[in-house]
Short mmCIF file of C-alpha atoms in Angstrom, two decimals:
data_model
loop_
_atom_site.label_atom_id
_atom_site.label_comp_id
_atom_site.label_asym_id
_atom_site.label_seq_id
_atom_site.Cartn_x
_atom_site.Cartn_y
_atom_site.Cartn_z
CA UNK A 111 -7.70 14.38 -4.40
CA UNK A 112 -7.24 10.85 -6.11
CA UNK A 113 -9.83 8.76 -5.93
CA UNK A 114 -8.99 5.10 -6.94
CA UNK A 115 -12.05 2.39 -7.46
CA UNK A 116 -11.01 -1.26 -7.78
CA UNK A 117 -13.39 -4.38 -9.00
CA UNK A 118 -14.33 -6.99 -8.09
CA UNK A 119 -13.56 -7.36 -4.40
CA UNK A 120 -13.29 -11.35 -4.27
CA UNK A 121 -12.41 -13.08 -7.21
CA UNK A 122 -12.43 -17.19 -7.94
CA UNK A 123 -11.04 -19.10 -10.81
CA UNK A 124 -10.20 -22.43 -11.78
CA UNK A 125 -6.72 -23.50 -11.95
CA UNK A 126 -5.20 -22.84 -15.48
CA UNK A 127 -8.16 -20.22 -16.22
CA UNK A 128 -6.81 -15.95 -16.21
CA UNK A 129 -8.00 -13.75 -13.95
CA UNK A 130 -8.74 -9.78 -14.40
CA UNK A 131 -8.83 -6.90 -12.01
CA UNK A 132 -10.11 -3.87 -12.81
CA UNK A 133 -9.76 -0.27 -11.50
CA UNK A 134 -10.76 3.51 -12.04
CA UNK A 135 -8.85 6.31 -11.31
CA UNK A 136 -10.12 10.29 -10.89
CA UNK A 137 -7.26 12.74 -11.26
CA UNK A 138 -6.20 13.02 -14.88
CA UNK A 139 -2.52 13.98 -13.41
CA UNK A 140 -1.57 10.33 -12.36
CA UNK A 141 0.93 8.98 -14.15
CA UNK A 142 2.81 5.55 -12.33
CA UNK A 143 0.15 3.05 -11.02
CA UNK A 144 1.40 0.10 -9.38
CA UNK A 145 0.31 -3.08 -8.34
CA UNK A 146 0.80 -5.40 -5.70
CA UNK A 147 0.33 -8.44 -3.87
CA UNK A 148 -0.29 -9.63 -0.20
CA UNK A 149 -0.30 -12.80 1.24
CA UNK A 150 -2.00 -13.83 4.00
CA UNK A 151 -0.31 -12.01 7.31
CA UNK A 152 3.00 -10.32 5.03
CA UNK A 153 3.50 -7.27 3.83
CA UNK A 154 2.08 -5.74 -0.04
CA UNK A 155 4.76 -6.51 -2.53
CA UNK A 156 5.30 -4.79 -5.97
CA UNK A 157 4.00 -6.86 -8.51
CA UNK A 158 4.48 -4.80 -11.98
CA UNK A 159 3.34 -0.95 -12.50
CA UNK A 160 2.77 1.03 -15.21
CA UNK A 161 3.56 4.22 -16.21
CA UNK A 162 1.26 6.73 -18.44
CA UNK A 163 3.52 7.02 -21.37
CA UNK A 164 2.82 3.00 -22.33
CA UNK A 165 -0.54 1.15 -22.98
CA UNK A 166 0.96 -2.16 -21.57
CA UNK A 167 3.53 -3.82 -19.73
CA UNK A 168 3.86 -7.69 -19.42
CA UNK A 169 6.12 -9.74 -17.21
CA UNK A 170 5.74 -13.66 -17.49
CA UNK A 171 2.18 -14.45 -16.91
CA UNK A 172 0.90 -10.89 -15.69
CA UNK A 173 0.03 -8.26 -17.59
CA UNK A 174 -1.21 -4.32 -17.11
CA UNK A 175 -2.83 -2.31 -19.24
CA UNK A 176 -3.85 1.07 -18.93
CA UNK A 177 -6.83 3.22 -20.39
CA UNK A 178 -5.68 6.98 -19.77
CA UNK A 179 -9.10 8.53 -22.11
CA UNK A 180 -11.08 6.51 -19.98
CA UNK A 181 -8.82 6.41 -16.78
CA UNK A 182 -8.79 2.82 -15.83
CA UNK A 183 -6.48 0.23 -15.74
CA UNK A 184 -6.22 -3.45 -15.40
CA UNK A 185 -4.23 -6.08 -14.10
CA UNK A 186 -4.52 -9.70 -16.44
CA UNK A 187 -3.02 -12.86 -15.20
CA UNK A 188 -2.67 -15.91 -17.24
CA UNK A 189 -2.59 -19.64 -16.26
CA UNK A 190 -3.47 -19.29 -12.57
CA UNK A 191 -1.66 -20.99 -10.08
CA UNK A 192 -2.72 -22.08 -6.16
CA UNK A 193 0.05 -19.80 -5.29
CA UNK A 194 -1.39 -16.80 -7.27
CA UNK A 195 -4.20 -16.79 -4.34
CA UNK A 196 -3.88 -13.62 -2.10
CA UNK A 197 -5.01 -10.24 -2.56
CA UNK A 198 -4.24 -7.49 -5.28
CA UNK A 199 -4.03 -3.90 -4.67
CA UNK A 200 -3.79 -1.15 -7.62
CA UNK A 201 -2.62 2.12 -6.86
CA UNK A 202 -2.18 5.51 -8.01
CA UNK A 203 -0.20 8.70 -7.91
CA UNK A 204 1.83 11.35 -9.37
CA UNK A 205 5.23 10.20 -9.88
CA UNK A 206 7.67 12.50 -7.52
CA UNK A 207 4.99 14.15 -6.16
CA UNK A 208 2.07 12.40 -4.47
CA UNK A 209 1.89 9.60 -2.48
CA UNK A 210 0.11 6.17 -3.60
CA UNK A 211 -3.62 5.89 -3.54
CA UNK A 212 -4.94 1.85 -3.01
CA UNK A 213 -7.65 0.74 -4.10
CA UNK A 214 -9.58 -1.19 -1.77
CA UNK A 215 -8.28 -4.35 -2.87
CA UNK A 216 -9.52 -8.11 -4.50
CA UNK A 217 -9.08 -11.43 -3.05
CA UNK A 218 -8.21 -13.57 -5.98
CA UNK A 219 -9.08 -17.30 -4.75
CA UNK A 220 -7.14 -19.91 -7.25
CA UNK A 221 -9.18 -23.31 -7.16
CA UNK A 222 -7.02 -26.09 -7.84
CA UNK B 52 13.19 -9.09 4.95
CA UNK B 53 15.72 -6.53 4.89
CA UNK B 54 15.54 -2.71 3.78
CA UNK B 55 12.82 -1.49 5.87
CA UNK B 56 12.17 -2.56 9.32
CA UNK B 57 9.17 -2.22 11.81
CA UNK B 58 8.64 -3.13 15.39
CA UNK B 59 6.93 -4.11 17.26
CA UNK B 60 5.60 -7.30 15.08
CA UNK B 61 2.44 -7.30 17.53
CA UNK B 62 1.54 -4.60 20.05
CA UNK B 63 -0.96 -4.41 22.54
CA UNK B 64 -2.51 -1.25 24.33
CA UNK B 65 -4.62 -0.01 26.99
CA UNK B 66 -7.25 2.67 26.11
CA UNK B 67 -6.56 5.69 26.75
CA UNK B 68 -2.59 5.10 26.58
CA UNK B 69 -0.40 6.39 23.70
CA UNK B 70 1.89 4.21 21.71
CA UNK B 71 4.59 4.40 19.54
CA UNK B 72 5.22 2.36 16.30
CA UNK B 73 8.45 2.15 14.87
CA UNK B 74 9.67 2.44 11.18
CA UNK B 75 13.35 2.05 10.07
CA UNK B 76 14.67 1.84 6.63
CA UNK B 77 18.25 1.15 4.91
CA UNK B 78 17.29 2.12 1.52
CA UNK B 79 18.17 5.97 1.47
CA UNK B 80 14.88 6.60 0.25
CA UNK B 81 13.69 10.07 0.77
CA UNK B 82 10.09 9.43 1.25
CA UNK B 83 8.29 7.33 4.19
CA UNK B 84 4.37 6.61 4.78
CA UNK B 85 2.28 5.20 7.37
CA UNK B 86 -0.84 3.22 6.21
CA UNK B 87 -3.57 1.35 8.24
CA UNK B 88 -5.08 -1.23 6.92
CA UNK B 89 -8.58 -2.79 7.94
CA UNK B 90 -10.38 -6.07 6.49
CA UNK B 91 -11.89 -4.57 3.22
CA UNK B 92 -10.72 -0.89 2.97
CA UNK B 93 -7.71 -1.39 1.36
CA UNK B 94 -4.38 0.76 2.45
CA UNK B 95 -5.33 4.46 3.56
CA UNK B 96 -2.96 7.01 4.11
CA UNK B 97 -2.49 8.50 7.87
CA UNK B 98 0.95 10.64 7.25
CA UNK B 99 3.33 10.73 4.52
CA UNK B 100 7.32 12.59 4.78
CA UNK B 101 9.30 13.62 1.67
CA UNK B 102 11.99 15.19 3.25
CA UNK B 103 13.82 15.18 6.60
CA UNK B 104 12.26 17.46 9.45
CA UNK B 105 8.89 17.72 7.31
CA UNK B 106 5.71 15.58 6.98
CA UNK B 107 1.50 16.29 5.61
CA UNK B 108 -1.28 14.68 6.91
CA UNK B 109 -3.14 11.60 4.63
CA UNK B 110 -6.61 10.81 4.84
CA UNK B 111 -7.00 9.73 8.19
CA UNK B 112 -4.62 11.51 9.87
CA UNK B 113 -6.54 12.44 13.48
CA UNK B 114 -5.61 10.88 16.72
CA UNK B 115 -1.71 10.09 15.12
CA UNK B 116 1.50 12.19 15.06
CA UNK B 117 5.07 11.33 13.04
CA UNK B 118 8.19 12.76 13.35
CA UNK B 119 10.89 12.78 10.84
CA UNK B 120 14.14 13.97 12.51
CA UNK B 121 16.20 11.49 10.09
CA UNK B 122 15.97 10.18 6.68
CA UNK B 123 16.33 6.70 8.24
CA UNK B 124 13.20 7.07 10.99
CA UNK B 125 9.57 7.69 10.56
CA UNK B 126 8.33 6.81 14.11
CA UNK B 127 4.01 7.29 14.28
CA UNK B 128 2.61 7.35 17.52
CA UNK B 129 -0.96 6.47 18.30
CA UNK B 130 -2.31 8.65 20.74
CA UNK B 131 -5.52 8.05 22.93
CA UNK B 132 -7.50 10.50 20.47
CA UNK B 133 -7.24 7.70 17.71
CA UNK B 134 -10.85 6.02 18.63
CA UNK B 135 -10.64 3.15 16.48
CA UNK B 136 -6.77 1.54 17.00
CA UNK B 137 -7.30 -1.44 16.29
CA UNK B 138 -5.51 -2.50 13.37
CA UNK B 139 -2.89 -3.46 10.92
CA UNK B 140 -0.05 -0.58 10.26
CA UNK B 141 2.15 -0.57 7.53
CA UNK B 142 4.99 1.49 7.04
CA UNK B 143 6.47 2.61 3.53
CA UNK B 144 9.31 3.84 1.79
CA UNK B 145 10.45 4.97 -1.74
CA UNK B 146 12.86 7.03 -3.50
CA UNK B 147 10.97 10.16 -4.22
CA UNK B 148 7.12 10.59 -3.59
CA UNK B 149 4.72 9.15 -5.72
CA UNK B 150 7.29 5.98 -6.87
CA UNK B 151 6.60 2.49 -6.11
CA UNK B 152 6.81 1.85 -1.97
CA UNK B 153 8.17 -1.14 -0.32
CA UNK B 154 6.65 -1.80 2.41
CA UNK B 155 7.80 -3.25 6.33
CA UNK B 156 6.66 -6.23 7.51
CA UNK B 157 4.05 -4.20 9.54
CA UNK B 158 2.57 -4.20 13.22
CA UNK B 159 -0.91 -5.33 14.19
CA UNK B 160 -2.37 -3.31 17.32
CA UNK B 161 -4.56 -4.24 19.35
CA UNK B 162 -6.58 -2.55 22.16
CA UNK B 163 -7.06 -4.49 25.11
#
């Protein structure tokens, strides 16, 4: 099965400074990989996802990009904000088929 | 907050007693999942329903059992075979398998 691998696991930065997230994936067949974002005590919440027929996607200041030779992709925000803190899960699957696979997450710290 | 709905928000148990979690969601999605969550593992899949009236075990499905008698309803109960309860549940939704899941507002249990 899917085996997802996500780096680092704590992450700080200065306020203003981007942040990167990184993460492997092991079935070739995965197609739509997700991201998201928890706050402290609420639920994961759909950030931006990608989907293996593009190389990037961009929305405001966050960005994914995806590797599919080398089966990674990466999650890229720009000019961090206090409220950017929380923790980032990436995730894969097989669209319409299997069900998400998290990585084990990374708790992005924004230092003001 | 609306969409999908779980209760309780905080649940406590006895050992040795079985509980029941509850899941509801407006969306018409066709697919529901139950994740756990513990500090630094990420989200792991217990059980995962595509379709009414059928359901496959995830990763870490021992010691739970889901039903799926309607679309609307994924109910997991945790049953005194689960040795480890303690911990945050989350359940999901999404159109088809595999898409991008929104997720309920989840229940922490505890084992008193």
């Amino acid at each position: 099965g899917e085996n997802v691998e996500q780096h680092p696991s704590t992450l700080s930065v200065q306020e203003g400074d981007s942040a990167v997230i990184k993460c492997t994936y092991s079935d070739s067949a995965s197609n739509y990989f997700p991201w998201y974002k928890q706050e402290l005590g609420k639920r994961p919440q759909l950030i931006i996802d990608i989907r293996s027929n593009v190389g990037e996607k961009k929305d405001q200041r966050i960005a994914v990009t995806l590797n599919k030779t080398a089966k990674h992709f990466s999650l890229h925000i720009t000019e961090t904000q206090p409220e950017d803190s929380a923790v980032y899960f990436c995730a894969a699957s097989i669209e319409g088929n299997t069900p998400l696979v998290f990585g084990k997450g990374t708790r992005l710290s924004v230092i003001a | 907050d609306g969409g999908i709905t779980q209760s309780p928000k905080y649940l406590f148990r006895k050992e040795g007693q079985n509980v029941t979690l509850s899941c509801e969601q407006n969306l018409n999605h066709d697919a529901m999942y139950w994740y756990r969550q513990d500090p630094g593992q990420g989200l792991r899949l217990i059980y995962y329903s595509q379709i009414v009236n059928d359901f496959q075990k995830g990763d870490i499905a021992e010691g739970y059992s889901v039903s799926r008698e309607k679309k609307e309803s994924f109910p997991l109960t945790v049953t005194s075979a689960q040795k480890n309860p303690t911990a945050f549940y989350l359940c999901a939704s999404s159109i088809s398998g595999g898409w991008g899941a929104f997720f309920g507002q989840g229940t922490r249990l505890t084992v008193v």
